[in-house]
Each structure stands twice: as C-alpha cells, then as structure tokens.
XYZ file of C-alpha atoms in Angstrom:
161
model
C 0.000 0.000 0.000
C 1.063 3.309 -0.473
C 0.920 4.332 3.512
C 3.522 1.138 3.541
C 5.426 2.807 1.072
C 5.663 6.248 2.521
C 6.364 4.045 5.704
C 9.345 2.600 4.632
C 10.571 5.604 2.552
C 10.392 7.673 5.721
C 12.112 4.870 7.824
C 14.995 4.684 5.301
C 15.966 8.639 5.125
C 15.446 8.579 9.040
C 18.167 6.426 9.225
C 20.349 7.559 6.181
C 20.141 11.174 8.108
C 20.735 9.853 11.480
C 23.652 7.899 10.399
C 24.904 10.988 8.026
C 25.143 12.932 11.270
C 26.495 10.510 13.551
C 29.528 10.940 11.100
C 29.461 14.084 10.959
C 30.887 13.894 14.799
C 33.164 10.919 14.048
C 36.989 12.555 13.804
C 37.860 10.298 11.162
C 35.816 12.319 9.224
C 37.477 15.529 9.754
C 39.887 17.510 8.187
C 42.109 19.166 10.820
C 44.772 22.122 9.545
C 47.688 22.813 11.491
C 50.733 24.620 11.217
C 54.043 22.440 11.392
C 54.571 24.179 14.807
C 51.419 23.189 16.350
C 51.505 19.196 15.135
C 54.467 18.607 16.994
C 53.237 14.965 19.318
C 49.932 14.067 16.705
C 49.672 11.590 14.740
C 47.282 11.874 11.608
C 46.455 8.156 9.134
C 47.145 11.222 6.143
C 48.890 14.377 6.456
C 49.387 16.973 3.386
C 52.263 19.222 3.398
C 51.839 22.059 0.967
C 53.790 24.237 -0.813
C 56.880 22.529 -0.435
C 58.835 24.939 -1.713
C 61.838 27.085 -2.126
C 60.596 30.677 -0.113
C 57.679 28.708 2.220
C 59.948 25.832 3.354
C 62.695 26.680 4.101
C 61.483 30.355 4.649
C 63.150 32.757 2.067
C 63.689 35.199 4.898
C 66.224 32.656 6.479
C 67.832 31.505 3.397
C 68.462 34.896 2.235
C 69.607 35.996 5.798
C 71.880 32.852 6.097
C 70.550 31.625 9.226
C 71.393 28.064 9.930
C 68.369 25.605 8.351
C 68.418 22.946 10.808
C 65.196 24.024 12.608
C 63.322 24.722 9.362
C 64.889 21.212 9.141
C 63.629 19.616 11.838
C 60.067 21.455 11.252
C 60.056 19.973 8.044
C 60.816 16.310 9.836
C 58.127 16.819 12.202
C 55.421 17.247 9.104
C 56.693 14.363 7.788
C 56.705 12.127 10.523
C 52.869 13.271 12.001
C 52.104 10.814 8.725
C 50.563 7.262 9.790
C 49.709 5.691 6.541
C 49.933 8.254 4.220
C 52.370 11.259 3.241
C 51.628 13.653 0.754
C 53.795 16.756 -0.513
C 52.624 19.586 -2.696
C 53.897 22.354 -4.518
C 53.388 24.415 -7.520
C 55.461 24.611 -10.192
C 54.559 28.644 -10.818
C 52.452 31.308 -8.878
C 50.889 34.374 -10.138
C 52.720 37.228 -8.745
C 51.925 40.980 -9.951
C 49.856 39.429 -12.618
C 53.027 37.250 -14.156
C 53.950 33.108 -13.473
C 57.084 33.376 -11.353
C 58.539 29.813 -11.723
C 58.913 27.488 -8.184
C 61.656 25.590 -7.192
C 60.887 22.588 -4.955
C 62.129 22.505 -1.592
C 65.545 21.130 -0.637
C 64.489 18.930 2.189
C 61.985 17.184 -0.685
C 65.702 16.187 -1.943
C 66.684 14.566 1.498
C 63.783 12.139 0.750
C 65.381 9.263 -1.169
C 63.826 9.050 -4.545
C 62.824 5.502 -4.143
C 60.519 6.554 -1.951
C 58.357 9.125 -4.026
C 55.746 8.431 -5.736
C 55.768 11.939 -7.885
C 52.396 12.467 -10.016
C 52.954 14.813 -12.361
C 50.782 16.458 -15.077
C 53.638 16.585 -17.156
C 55.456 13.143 -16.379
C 55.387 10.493 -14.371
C 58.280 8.772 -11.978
C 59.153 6.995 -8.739
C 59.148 3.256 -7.944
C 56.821 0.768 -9.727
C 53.776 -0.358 -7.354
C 52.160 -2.574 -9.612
C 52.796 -5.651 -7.703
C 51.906 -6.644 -4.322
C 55.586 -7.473 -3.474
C 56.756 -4.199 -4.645
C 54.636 -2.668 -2.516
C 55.644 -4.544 0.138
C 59.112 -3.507 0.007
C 58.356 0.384 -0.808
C 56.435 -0.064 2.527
C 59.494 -1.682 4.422
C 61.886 1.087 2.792
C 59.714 4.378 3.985
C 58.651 3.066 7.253
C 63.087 2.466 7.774
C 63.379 6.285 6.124
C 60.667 7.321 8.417
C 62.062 5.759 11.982
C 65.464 7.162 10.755
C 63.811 10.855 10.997
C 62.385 10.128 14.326
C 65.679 8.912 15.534
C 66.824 12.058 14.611
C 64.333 14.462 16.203
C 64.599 12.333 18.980
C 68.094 13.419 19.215
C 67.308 17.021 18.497
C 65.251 17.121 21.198
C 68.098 15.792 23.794
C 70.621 18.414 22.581
C-alpha cells in the first residue's frame, strides 16, 4: 500500500540522516589544519604538506639571511613524521605574482627524501618506484617506514641536545 510505502521511505531517510550525522561527529571524518609548529606529538592516518617549496619551506627570509636551516629542518621532519599511513607533498610549479607566473623551485628537504621513496604524479610526467605488484609494494612499505624511523631517531636526538 502506499501508507507502507511512505512508511518505509520515511524509515529509510530517518536512518540515512541519522547515520549521516552521527559521522558528521566521528573525527575520522574531519579535516584538521595545522601549522608544522602546532603538530608537533599528533599523529594523523594522512597528512598533506603544501607548498613545499623554495621561499615557504625553508622560509626565504632565512635563506636569504643565512641563518642556519636545521630548525626549518627539523620542522620539516616533524610534518613528515605526524604521517601514519599516508604522506603527501605539494607544490606548484609557478604562482601568479603581480599578474606574471614566477617559476617554483621545490624545496631542498623534498631532496633529502630518497627518490625511491616518491611516488611523484605529475601532469607533465610520471616517476618513482613501480607499485604494480603486491611485493613491490611490500618492500616500498618496508623502505619508507626504515626512512621514516630514521627521521624520528633524529628528532629524537634534536630534542636531547
């Protein structure tokens, strides 16, 4: 019957809405933006880092001042190792600045990441390690969780001196 119908219709978005905003509450199901400062001690299953580049990280203000690098360093390291399951790195290859593209170099500390490690997409070209096989997976996994206890070695250390 059609009072049936309505019934059931109305029992199914009930629960479709009630579930929607029981996720809604759910953290996993948040986006949460930080500065590198402020993620120092979390832990995130994926964690962006954007605009890793030459000017934002390190800041240009230090390079062109000369100041040692090794906390812009070790801010970097902490960004990277807040990453669980999942590390991703952005930057653009140009910005718009006084209405011209001013070209972007990447940042040095993406060049302390051994290469084996990256997976770069690229709109232009594509490189990095071959995933197509479970086993090479397997051992990408083995060699960035090694690269990634090796950085928290190190700000262990940092954090002794």
């Amino acid at each position: 019957s059609i009072d049936d119908l309505l019934d059931n219709l109305t029992t199914e978005w009930n629960n479709a809405y009630n579930k929607k905003e029981e996720q809604k509450d759910d953290p996993k199901n948040q986006v949460t933006l930080l500065t590198l400062h402020g993620a120092k001690g979390l832990e995130y299953p994926v964690v962006f880092l954007v605009g890793m580049e030459e000017g934002f990280l390190p800041h240009r203000r230090s390079v062109e001042e000369g100041q040692d690098l090794s906390e812009e360093r070790r801010l970097c390291y902490v960004g990277i190792t807040r990453a669980k399951d999942q590390l991703i790195f952005t930057r653009a290859k140009s910005r718009i600045r006084y209405g011209k593209p001013m070209p972007r170099n990447r940042s040095r500390f993406m060049d302390e990441v051994p290469k084996d490690l990256l997976v770069v997409e690229d709109t232009a070209k594509n490189s990095g390690p071959d995933l197509s096989s479970k086993q090479a997976q397997e051992e990408h996994e083995i060699k960035v969780k090694s690269f990634l206890g090796d950085l928290k070695a190190r700000l262990g250390s940092d954090r002794k001196r």
